[in-house]
Amino acid sequence: MIDASKITSRKKYVKLEKRLKTPEKEFRIPILEALVEFGKMAEAKEVLKIVGRN
C-alpha cells in the first residue's frame, strides 16, 4: 500500500462547477500513487481505473 507519510501534498476533493475542468497538476499525485501500486509500470487504462476510484 502507499506510505501516506511520503506524500507531500494532497488536497481534499472539491466539486467543480459545470463546464470547469480539473487542472492537470491535480492528477499528478494520484497517478504516481497508482504507479507505485503497480510497481512503477502500468498500462494507462489500468492507471485510470485506480485514479478514477479515488
mmCIF file as Biopython writes it, N, C-alpha, C and O atoms, coordinates in Angstrom:
data_model
#
loop_
_atom_site.group_PDB
_atom_site.id
_atom_site.type_symbol
_atom_site.label_atom_id
_atom_site.label_alt_id
_atom_site.label_comp_id
_atom_site.label_asym_id
_atom_site.label_entity_id
_atom_site.label_seq_id
_atom_site.pdbx_PDB_ins_code
_atom_site.Cartn_x
_atom_site.Cartn_y
_atom_site.Cartn_z
_atom_site.occupancy
_atom_site.B_iso_or_equiv
_atom_site.auth_seq_id
_atom_site.auth_asym_id
_atom_site.pdbx_PDB_model_num
ATOM 1   N N  . MET A ? 1  ? 0.837   -1.188 0.000   1.0 0.0 1  A 1 
ATOM 2   C CA . MET A ? 1  ? 0.000   0.000  0.000   1.0 0.0 1  A 1 
ATOM 3   C C  . MET A ? 1  ? 0.880   1.249  0.000   1.0 0.0 1  A 1 
ATOM 4   O O  . MET A ? 1  ? 2.100   1.149  0.130   1.0 0.0 1  A 1 
ATOM 5   N N  . ILE A ? 2  ? 0.287   2.382  -0.140  1.0 0.0 2  A 1 
ATOM 6   C CA . ILE A ? 2  ? 1.007   3.643  -0.249  1.0 0.0 2  A 1 
ATOM 7   C C  . ILE A ? 2  ? 1.345   4.185  1.138   1.0 0.0 2  A 1 
ATOM 8   O O  . ILE A ? 2  ? 0.513   4.184  2.045   1.0 0.0 2  A 1 
ATOM 9   N N  . ASP A ? 3  ? 2.582   4.645  1.278   1.0 0.0 3  A 1 
ATOM 10  C CA . ASP A ? 3  ? 3.021   5.247  2.535   1.0 0.0 3  A 1 
ATOM 11  C C  . ASP A ? 3  ? 2.600   6.715  2.536   1.0 0.0 3  A 1 
ATOM 12  O O  . ASP A ? 3  ? 3.223   7.542  1.870   1.0 0.0 3  A 1 
ATOM 13  N N  . ALA A ? 4  ? 1.561   7.034  3.270   1.0 0.0 4  A 1 
ATOM 14  C CA . ALA A ? 4  ? 1.000   8.394  3.276   1.0 0.0 4  A 1 
ATOM 15  C C  . ALA A ? 4  ? 1.988   9.429  3.809   1.0 0.0 4  A 1 
ATOM 16  O O  . ALA A ? 4  ? 1.872   10.610 3.479   1.0 0.0 4  A 1 
ATOM 17  N N  . SER A ? 5  ? 2.946   9.017  4.615   1.0 0.0 5  A 1 
ATOM 18  C CA . SER A ? 5  ? 3.910   9.968  5.166   1.0 0.0 5  A 1 
ATOM 19  C C  . SER A ? 5  ? 4.831   10.533 4.091   1.0 0.0 5  A 1 
ATOM 20  O O  . SER A ? 5  ? 5.450   11.576 4.300   1.0 0.0 5  A 1 
ATOM 21  N N  . LYS A ? 6  ? 4.932   9.860  2.937   1.0 0.0 6  A 1 
ATOM 22  C CA . LYS A ? 6  ? 5.800   10.325 1.861   1.0 0.0 6  A 1 
ATOM 23  C C  . LYS A ? 6  ? 5.084   11.263 0.897   1.0 0.0 6  A 1 
ATOM 24  O O  . LYS A ? 6  ? 5.716   11.840 0.011   1.0 0.0 6  A 1 
ATOM 25  N N  . ILE A ? 7  ? 3.797   11.419 1.057   1.0 0.0 7  A 1 
ATOM 26  C CA . ILE A ? 7  ? 3.032   12.311 0.192   1.0 0.0 7  A 1 
ATOM 27  C C  . ILE A ? 7  ? 3.124   13.713 0.762   1.0 0.0 7  A 1 
ATOM 28  O O  . ILE A ? 7  ? 2.749   13.954 1.909   1.0 0.0 7  A 1 
ATOM 29  N N  . THR A ? 8  ? 3.628   14.641 -0.051  1.0 0.0 8  A 1 
ATOM 30  C CA . THR A ? 8  ? 3.848   15.991 0.449   1.0 0.0 8  A 1 
ATOM 31  C C  . THR A ? 8  ? 2.604   16.864 0.385   1.0 0.0 8  A 1 
ATOM 32  O O  . THR A ? 8  ? 2.444   17.780 1.191   1.0 0.0 8  A 1 
ATOM 33  N N  . SER A ? 9  ? 1.729   16.588 -0.563  1.0 0.0 9  A 1 
ATOM 34  C CA . SER A ? 9  ? 0.544   17.429 -0.655  1.0 0.0 9  A 1 
ATOM 35  C C  . SER A ? 9  ? -0.605  16.650 -1.269  1.0 0.0 9  A 1 
ATOM 36  O O  . SER A ? 9  ? -0.436  15.985 -2.291  1.0 0.0 9  A 1 
ATOM 37  N N  . ARG A ? 10 ? -1.732  16.729 -0.669  1.0 0.0 10 A 1 
ATOM 38  C CA . ARG A ? 10 ? -2.936  16.079 -1.196  1.0 0.0 10 A 1 
ATOM 39  C C  . ARG A ? 10 ? -4.119  16.937 -0.798  1.0 0.0 10 A 1 
ATOM 40  O O  . ARG A ? 10 ? -4.440  17.052 0.385   1.0 0.0 10 A 1 
ATOM 41  N N  . LYS A ? 11 ? -4.758  17.530 -1.767  1.0 0.0 11 A 1 
ATOM 42  C CA . LYS A ? 11 ? -5.889  18.406 -1.474  1.0 0.0 11 A 1 
ATOM 43  C C  . LYS A ? 11 ? -7.150  17.582 -1.313  1.0 0.0 11 A 1 
ATOM 44  O O  . LYS A ? 11 ? -7.271  16.493 -1.873  1.0 0.0 11 A 1 
ATOM 45  N N  . LYS A ? 12 ? -8.078  18.105 -0.552  1.0 0.0 12 A 1 
ATOM 46  C CA . LYS A ? 12 ? -9.363  17.449 -0.388  1.0 0.0 12 A 1 
ATOM 47  C C  . LYS A ? 12 ? -10.179 17.615 -1.663  1.0 0.0 12 A 1 
ATOM 48  O O  . LYS A ? 12 ? -9.976  18.547 -2.441  1.0 0.0 12 A 1 
ATOM 49  N N  . TYR A ? 13 ? -11.104 16.687 -1.851  1.0 0.0 13 A 1 
ATOM 50  C CA . TYR A ? 13 ? -11.974 16.702 -3.017  1.0 0.0 13 A 1 
ATOM 51  C C  . TYR A ? 13 ? -12.851 17.945 -3.009  1.0 0.0 13 A 1 
ATOM 52  O O  . TYR A ? 13 ? -13.502 18.255 -2.012  1.0 0.0 13 A 1 
ATOM 53  N N  . VAL A ? 14 ? -12.859 18.650 -4.128  1.0 0.0 14 A 1 
ATOM 54  C CA . VAL A ? 14 ? -13.705 19.821 -4.292  1.0 0.0 14 A 1 
ATOM 55  C C  . VAL A ? 14 ? -14.447 19.660 -5.610  1.0 0.0 14 A 1 
ATOM 56  O O  . VAL A ? 14 ? -13.827 19.506 -6.662  1.0 0.0 14 A 1 
ATOM 57  N N  . LYS A ? 15 ? -15.769 19.697 -5.552  1.0 0.0 15 A 1 
ATOM 58  C CA . LYS A ? 15 ? -16.566 19.551 -6.768  1.0 0.0 15 A 1 
ATOM 59  C C  . LYS A ? 15 ? -16.521 20.847 -7.563  1.0 0.0 15 A 1 
ATOM 60  O O  . LYS A ? 15 ? -16.740 21.933 -7.027  1.0 0.0 15 A 1 
ATOM 61  N N  . LEU A ? 16 ? -16.234 20.711 -8.847  1.0 0.0 16 A 1 
ATOM 62  C CA . LEU A ? 16 ? -16.164 21.873 -9.736  1.0 0.0 16 A 1 
ATOM 63  C C  . LEU A ? 16 ? -17.534 22.187 -10.323 1.0 0.0 16 A 1 
ATOM 64  O O  . LEU A ? 16 ? -18.397 21.316 -10.430 1.0 0.0 16 A 1 
ATOM 65  N N  . GLU A ? 17 ? -17.710 23.438 -10.697 1.0 0.0 17 A 1 
ATOM 66  C CA . GLU A ? 17 ? -18.946 23.837 -11.361 1.0 0.0 17 A 1 
ATOM 67  C C  . GLU A ? 17 ? -18.980 23.200 -12.754 1.0 0.0 17 A 1 
ATOM 68  O O  . GLU A ? 17 ? -17.949 22.776 -13.276 1.0 0.0 17 A 1 
ATOM 69  N N  . LYS A ? 18 ? -20.157 23.139 -13.340 1.0 0.0 18 A 1 
ATOM 70  C CA . LYS A ? 18 ? -20.293 22.579 -14.681 1.0 0.0 18 A 1 
ATOM 71  C C  . LYS A ? 18 ? -19.374 23.308 -15.660 1.0 0.0 18 A 1 
ATOM 72  O O  . LYS A ? 18 ? -19.137 24.510 -15.537 1.0 0.0 18 A 1 
ATOM 73  N N  . ARG A ? 19 ? -18.876 22.569 -16.612 1.0 0.0 19 A 1 
ATOM 74  C CA . ARG A ? 19 ? -18.004 23.053 -17.686 1.0 0.0 19 A 1 
ATOM 75  C C  . ARG A ? 19 ? -16.611 23.454 -17.219 1.0 0.0 19 A 1 
ATOM 76  O O  . ARG A ? 19 ? -15.824 23.954 -18.023 1.0 0.0 19 A 1 
ATOM 77  N N  . LEU A ? 20 ? -16.283 23.253 -15.952 1.0 0.0 20 A 1 
ATOM 78  C CA . LEU A ? 20 ? -14.932 23.517 -15.492 1.0 0.0 20 A 1 
ATOM 79  C C  . LEU A ? 20 ? -14.145 22.219 -15.527 1.0 0.0 20 A 1 
ATOM 80  O O  . LEU A ? 20 ? -14.713 21.136 -15.383 1.0 0.0 20 A 1 
ATOM 81  N N  . LYS A ? 21 ? -12.872 22.327 -15.711 1.0 0.0 21 A 1 
ATOM 82  C CA . LYS A ? 21 ? -12.016 21.169 -15.869 1.0 0.0 21 A 1 
ATOM 83  C C  . LYS A ? 21 ? -11.015 21.112 -14.717 1.0 0.0 21 A 1 
ATOM 84  O O  . LYS A ? 21 ? -10.487 22.143 -14.302 1.0 0.0 21 A 1 
ATOM 85  N N  . THR A ? 22 ? -10.757 19.929 -14.209 1.0 0.0 22 A 1 
ATOM 86  C CA . THR A ? 22 ? -9.756  19.761 -13.161 1.0 0.0 22 A 1 
ATOM 87  C C  . THR A ? 22 ? -8.378  20.043 -13.749 1.0 0.0 22 A 1 
ATOM 88  O O  . THR A ? 22 ? -8.032  19.494 -14.795 1.0 0.0 22 A 1 
ATOM 89  N N  . PRO A ? 23 ? -7.585  20.893 -13.091 1.0 0.0 23 A 1 
ATOM 90  C CA . PRO A ? 23 ? -6.240  21.177 -13.606 1.0 0.0 23 A 1 
ATOM 91  C C  . PRO A ? 23 ? -5.391  19.902 -13.640 1.0 0.0 23 A 1 
ATOM 92  O O  . PRO A ? 23 ? -5.501  19.055 -12.753 1.0 0.0 23 A 1 
ATOM 93  N N  . GLU A ? 24 ? -4.549  19.772 -14.663 1.0 0.0 24 A 1 
ATOM 94  C CA . GLU A ? 24 ? -3.718  18.591 -14.818 1.0 0.0 24 A 1 
ATOM 95  C C  . GLU A ? 24 ? -2.849  18.319 -13.594 1.0 0.0 24 A 1 
ATOM 96  O O  . GLU A ? 24 ? -2.620  17.161 -13.245 1.0 0.0 24 A 1 
ATOM 97  N N  . LYS A ? 25 ? -2.365  19.368 -12.940 1.0 0.0 25 A 1 
ATOM 98  C CA . LYS A ? 25 ? -1.474  19.170 -11.791 1.0 0.0 25 A 1 
ATOM 99  C C  . LYS A ? 25 ? -2.168  18.423 -10.650 1.0 0.0 25 A 1 
ATOM 100 O O  . LYS A ? 25 ? -1.499  17.809 -9.818  1.0 0.0 25 A 1 
ATOM 101 N N  . GLU A ? 26 ? -3.484  18.469 -10.604 1.0 0.0 26 A 1 
ATOM 102 C CA . GLU A ? 26 ? -4.229  17.768 -9.557  1.0 0.0 26 A 1 
ATOM 103 C C  . GLU A ? 26 ? -4.204  16.248 -9.753  1.0 0.0 26 A 1 
ATOM 104 O O  . GLU A ? 26 ? -4.515  15.500 -8.825  1.0 0.0 26 A 1 
ATOM 105 N N  . PHE A ? 27 ? -3.839  15.793 -10.940 1.0 0.0 27 A 1 
ATOM 106 C CA . PHE A ? 27 ? -3.788  14.361 -11.221 1.0 0.0 27 A 1 
ATOM 107 C C  . PHE A ? 27 ? -2.416  13.752 -10.943 1.0 0.0 27 A 1 
ATOM 108 O O  . PHE A ? 27 ? -2.283  12.528 -10.927 1.0 0.0 27 A 1 
ATOM 109 N N  . ARG A ? 28 ? -1.402  14.574 -10.725 1.0 0.0 28 A 1 
ATOM 110 C CA . ARG A ? 28 ? -0.036  14.060 -10.576 1.0 0.0 28 A 1 
ATOM 111 C C  . ARG A ? 28 ? 0.110   13.074 -9.424  1.0 0.0 28 A 1 
ATOM 112 O O  . ARG A ? 28 ? 0.592   11.960 -9.624  1.0 0.0 28 A 1 
ATOM 113 N N  . ILE A ? 29 ? -0.296  13.464 -8.235  1.0 0.0 29 A 1 
ATOM 114 C CA . ILE A ? 29 ? -0.144  12.588 -7.069  1.0 0.0 29 A 1 
ATOM 115 C C  . ILE A ? 29 ? -0.963  11.305 -7.239  1.0 0.0 29 A 1 
ATOM 116 O O  . ILE A ? 29 ? -0.422  10.222 -7.013  1.0 0.0 29 A 1 
ATOM 117 N N  . PRO A ? 30 ? -2.248  11.377 -7.629  1.0 0.0 30 A 1 
ATOM 118 C CA . PRO A ? 30 ? -2.997  10.129 -7.823  1.0 0.0 30 A 1 
ATOM 119 C C  . PRO A ? 30 ? -2.373  9.206  -8.875  1.0 0.0 30 A 1 
ATOM 120 O O  . PRO A ? 30 ? -2.398  7.987  -8.711  1.0 0.0 30 A 1 
ATOM 121 N N  . ILE A ? 31 ? -1.823  9.764  -9.939  1.0 0.0 31 A 1 
ATOM 122 C CA . ILE A ? 31 ? -1.184  8.929  -10.959 1.0 0.0 31 A 1 
ATOM 123 C C  . ILE A ? 31 ? 0.065   8.273  -10.392 1.0 0.0 31 A 1 
ATOM 124 O O  . ILE A ? 31 ? 0.294   7.084  -10.608 1.0 0.0 31 A 1 
ATOM 125 N N  . LEU A ? 32 ? 0.873   9.040  -9.668  1.0 0.0 32 A 1 
ATOM 126 C CA . LEU A ? 32 ? 2.082   8.469  -9.070  1.0 0.0 32 A 1 
ATOM 127 C C  . LEU A ? 32 ? 1.735   7.393  -8.046  1.0 0.0 32 A 1 
ATOM 128 O O  . LEU A ? 32 ? 2.419   6.373  -7.962  1.0 0.0 32 A 1 
ATOM 129 N N  . GLU A ? 33 ? 0.681   7.613  -7.273  1.0 0.0 33 A 1 
ATOM 130 C CA . GLU A ? 33 ? 0.247   6.600  -6.302  1.0 0.0 33 A 1 
ATOM 131 C C  . GLU A ? 33 ? -0.166  5.312  -7.013  1.0 0.0 33 A 1 
ATOM 132 O O  . GLU A ? 33 ? 0.150   4.213  -6.558  1.0 0.0 33 A 1 
ATOM 133 N N  . ALA A ? 34 ? -0.871  5.459  -8.125  1.0 0.0 34 A 1 
ATOM 134 C CA . ALA A ? 34 ? -1.296  4.285  -8.890  1.0 0.0 34 A 1 
ATOM 135 C C  . ALA A ? 34 ? -0.083  3.532  -9.435  1.0 0.0 34 A 1 
ATOM 136 O O  . ALA A ? 34 ? -0.054  2.301  -9.418  1.0 0.0 34 A 1 
ATOM 137 N N  . LEU A ? 35 ? 0.905   4.262  -9.911  1.0 0.0 35 A 1 
ATOM 138 C CA . LEU A ? 35 ? 2.108   3.619  -10.433 1.0 0.0 35 A 1 
ATOM 139 C C  . LEU A ? 35 ? 2.871   2.882  -9.338  1.0 0.0 35 A 1 
ATOM 140 O O  . LEU A ? 35 ? 3.459   1.830  -9.587  1.0 0.0 35 A 1 
ATOM 141 N N  . VAL A ? 36 ? 2.861   3.425  -8.145  1.0 0.0 36 A 1 
ATOM 142 C CA . VAL A ? 36 ? 3.501   2.738  -7.014  1.0 0.0 36 A 1 
ATOM 143 C C  . VAL A ? 36 ? 2.780   1.417  -6.758  1.0 0.0 36 A 1 
ATOM 144 O O  . VAL A ? 36 ? 3.424   0.396  -6.516  1.0 0.0 36 A 1 
ATOM 145 N N  . GLU A ? 37 ? 1.459   1.430  -6.810  1.0 0.0 37 A 1 
ATOM 146 C CA . GLU A ? 37 ? 0.685   0.203  -6.607  1.0 0.0 37 A 1 
ATOM 147 C C  . GLU A ? 37 ? 1.040   -0.854 -7.643  1.0 0.0 37 A 1 
ATOM 148 O O  . GLU A ? 37 ? 1.069   -2.045 -7.331  1.0 0.0 37 A 1 
ATOM 149 N N  . PHE A ? 38 ? 1.313   -0.425 -8.877  1.0 0.0 38 A 1 
ATOM 150 C CA . PHE A ? 38 ? 1.627   -1.358 -9.952  1.0 0.0 38 A 1 
ATOM 151 C C  . PHE A ? 38 ? 3.114   -1.696 -10.033 1.0 0.0 38 A 1 
ATOM 152 O O  . PHE A ? 38 ? 3.514   -2.484 -10.891 1.0 0.0 38 A 1 
ATOM 153 N N  . GLY A ? 39 ? 3.925   -1.130 -9.177  1.0 0.0 39 A 1 
ATOM 154 C CA . GLY A ? 39 ? 5.349   -1.404 -9.244  1.0 0.0 39 A 1 
ATOM 155 C C  . GLY A ? 39 ? 6.062   -0.525 -10.255 1.0 0.0 39 A 1 
ATOM 156 O O  . GLY A ? 39 ? 7.010   -0.972 -10.900 1.0 0.0 39 A 1 
ATOM 157 N N  . LYS A ? 40 ? 5.629   0.703  -10.402 1.0 0.0 40 A 1 
ATOM 158 C CA . LYS A ? 40 ? 6.250   1.737  -11.237 1.0 0.0 40 A 1 
ATOM 159 C C  . LYS A ? 40 ? 5.991   1.609  -12.735 1.0 0.0 40 A 1 
ATOM 160 O O  . LYS A ? 40 ? 6.519   2.403  -13.513 1.0 0.0 40 A 1 
ATOM 161 N N  . MET A ? 41 ? 5.198   0.637  -13.154 1.0 0.0 41 A 1 
ATOM 162 C CA . MET A ? 41 ? 4.912   0.499  -14.578 1.0 0.0 41 A 1 
ATOM 163 C C  . MET A ? 41 ? 3.525   -0.102 -14.775 1.0 0.0 41 A 1 
ATOM 164 O O  . MET A ? 41 ? 3.184   -1.105 -14.148 1.0 0.0 41 A 1 
ATOM 165 N N  . ALA A ? 42 ? 2.724   0.510  -15.649 1.0 0.0 42 A 1 
ATOM 166 C CA . ALA A ? 42 ? 1.376   0.008  -15.900 1.0 0.0 42 A 1 
ATOM 167 C C  . ALA A ? 42 ? 0.834   0.598  -17.194 1.0 0.0 42 A 1 
ATOM 168 O O  . ALA A ? 42 ? 1.327   1.614  -17.685 1.0 0.0 42 A 1 
ATOM 169 N N  . GLU A ? 43 ? -0.177  -0.050 -17.732 1.0 0.0 43 A 1 
ATOM 170 C CA . GLU A ? 43 ? -0.866  0.499  -18.894 1.0 0.0 43 A 1 
ATOM 171 C C  . GLU A ? 43 ? -1.744  1.660  -18.437 1.0 0.0 43 A 1 
ATOM 172 O O  . GLU A ? 43 ? -2.237  1.674  -17.309 1.0 0.0 43 A 1 
ATOM 173 N N  . ALA A ? 44 ? -1.930  2.624  -19.322 1.0 0.0 44 A 1 
ATOM 174 C CA . ALA A ? 44 ? -2.703  3.819  -18.989 1.0 0.0 44 A 1 
ATOM 175 C C  . ALA A ? 44 ? -4.106  3.475  -18.506 1.0 0.0 44 A 1 
ATOM 176 O O  . ALA A ? 44 ? -4.592  4.083  -17.553 1.0 0.0 44 A 1 
ATOM 177 N N  . LYS A ? 45 ? -4.772  2.504  -19.148 1.0 0.0 45 A 1 
ATOM 178 C CA . LYS A ? 45 ? -6.146  2.174  -18.756 1.0 0.0 45 A 1 
ATOM 179 C C  . LYS A ? 45 ? -6.206  1.640  -17.326 1.0 0.0 45 A 1 
ATOM 180 O O  . LYS A ? 45 ? -7.187  1.876  -16.621 1.0 0.0 45 A 1 
ATOM 181 N N  . GLU A ? 46 ? -5.165  0.921  -16.889 1.0 0.0 46 A 1 
ATOM 182 C CA . GLU A ? 46 ? -5.133  0.401  -15.523 1.0 0.0 46 A 1 
ATOM 183 C C  . GLU A ? 46 ? -4.918  1.531  -14.518 1.0 0.0 46 A 1 
ATOM 184 O O  . GLU A ? 46 ? -5.526  1.549  -13.448 1.0 0.0 46 A 1 
ATOM 185 N N  . VAL A ? 47 ? -4.045  2.472  -14.879 1.0 0.0 47 A 1 
ATOM 186 C CA . VAL A ? 47 ? -3.801  3.629  -14.004 1.0 0.0 47 A 1 
ATOM 187 C C  . VAL A ? 47 ? -5.081  4.450  -13.884 1.0 0.0 47 A 1 
ATOM 188 O O  . VAL A ? 47 ? -5.426  4.895  -12.789 1.0 0.0 47 A 1 
ATOM 189 N N  . LEU A ? 48 ? -5.781  4.653  -14.982 1.0 0.0 48 A 1 
ATOM 190 C CA . LEU A ? 48 ? -7.012  5.435  -14.960 1.0 0.0 48 A 1 
ATOM 191 C C  . LEU A ? 48 ? -8.083  4.792  -14.076 1.0 0.0 48 A 1 
ATOM 192 O O  . LEU A ? 48 ? -8.852  5.499  -13.425 1.0 0.0 48 A 1 
ATOM 193 N N  . LYS A ? 49 ? -8.138  3.474  -14.050 1.0 0.0 49 A 1 
ATOM 194 C CA . LYS A ? 49 ? -9.097  2.795  -13.170 1.0 0.0 49 A 1 
ATOM 195 C C  . LYS A ? 49 ? -8.826  3.146  -11.722 1.0 0.0 49 A 1 
ATOM 196 O O  . LYS A ? 49 ? -9.753  3.435  -10.965 1.0 0.0 49 A 1 
ATOM 197 N N  . ILE A ? 50 ? -7.553  3.121  -11.331 1.0 0.0 50 A 1 
ATOM 198 C CA . ILE A ? 50 ? -7.201  3.420  -9.939  1.0 0.0 50 A 1 
ATOM 199 C C  . ILE A ? 50 ? -7.422  4.894  -9.635  1.0 0.0 50 A 1 
ATOM 200 O O  . ILE A ? 50 ? -7.971  5.227  -8.584  1.0 0.0 50 A 1 
ATOM 201 N N  . VAL A ? 51 ? -7.008  5.778  -10.526 1.0 0.0 51 A 1 
ATOM 202 C CA . VAL A ? 51 ? -7.180  7.222  -10.304 1.0 0.0 51 A 1 
ATOM 203 C C  . VAL A ? 51 ? -8.664  7.559  -10.221 1.0 0.0 51 A 1 
ATOM 204 O O  . VAL A ? 51 ? -9.062  8.410  -9.426  1.0 0.0 51 A 1 
ATOM 205 N N  . GLY A ? 52 ? -9.472  6.910  -11.022 1.0 0.0 52 A 1 
ATOM 206 C CA . GLY A ? 52 ? -10.910 7.167  -11.036 1.0 0.0 52 A 1 
ATOM 207 C C  . GLY A ? 52 ? -11.619 6.746  -9.762  1.0 0.0 52 A 1 
ATOM 208 O O  . GLY A ? 52 ? -12.651 7.319  -9.415  1.0 0.0 52 A 1 
ATOM 209 N N  . ARG A ? 53 ? -11.092 5.769  -9.067  1.0 0.0 53 A 1 
ATOM 210 C CA . ARG A ? 53 ? -11.757 5.319  -7.833  1.0 0.0 53 A 1 
ATOM 211 C C  . ARG A ? 53 ? -11.425 6.205  -6.638  1.0 0.0 53 A 1 
ATOM 212 O O  . ARG A ? 53 ? -12.098 6.126  -5.610  1.0 0.0 53 A 1 
ATOM 213 N N  . ASN A ? 54 ? -10.400 7.046  -6.754  1.0 0.0 54 A 1 
ATOM 214 C CA . ASN A ? 54 ? -10.018 7.916  -5.636  1.0 0.0 54 A 1 
ATOM 215 C C  . ASN A ? 54 ? -10.777 9.165  -5.656  1.0 0.0 54 A 1 
ATOM 216 O O  . ASN A ? 54 ? -10.586 10.018 -4.789  1.0 0.0 54 A 1 
#
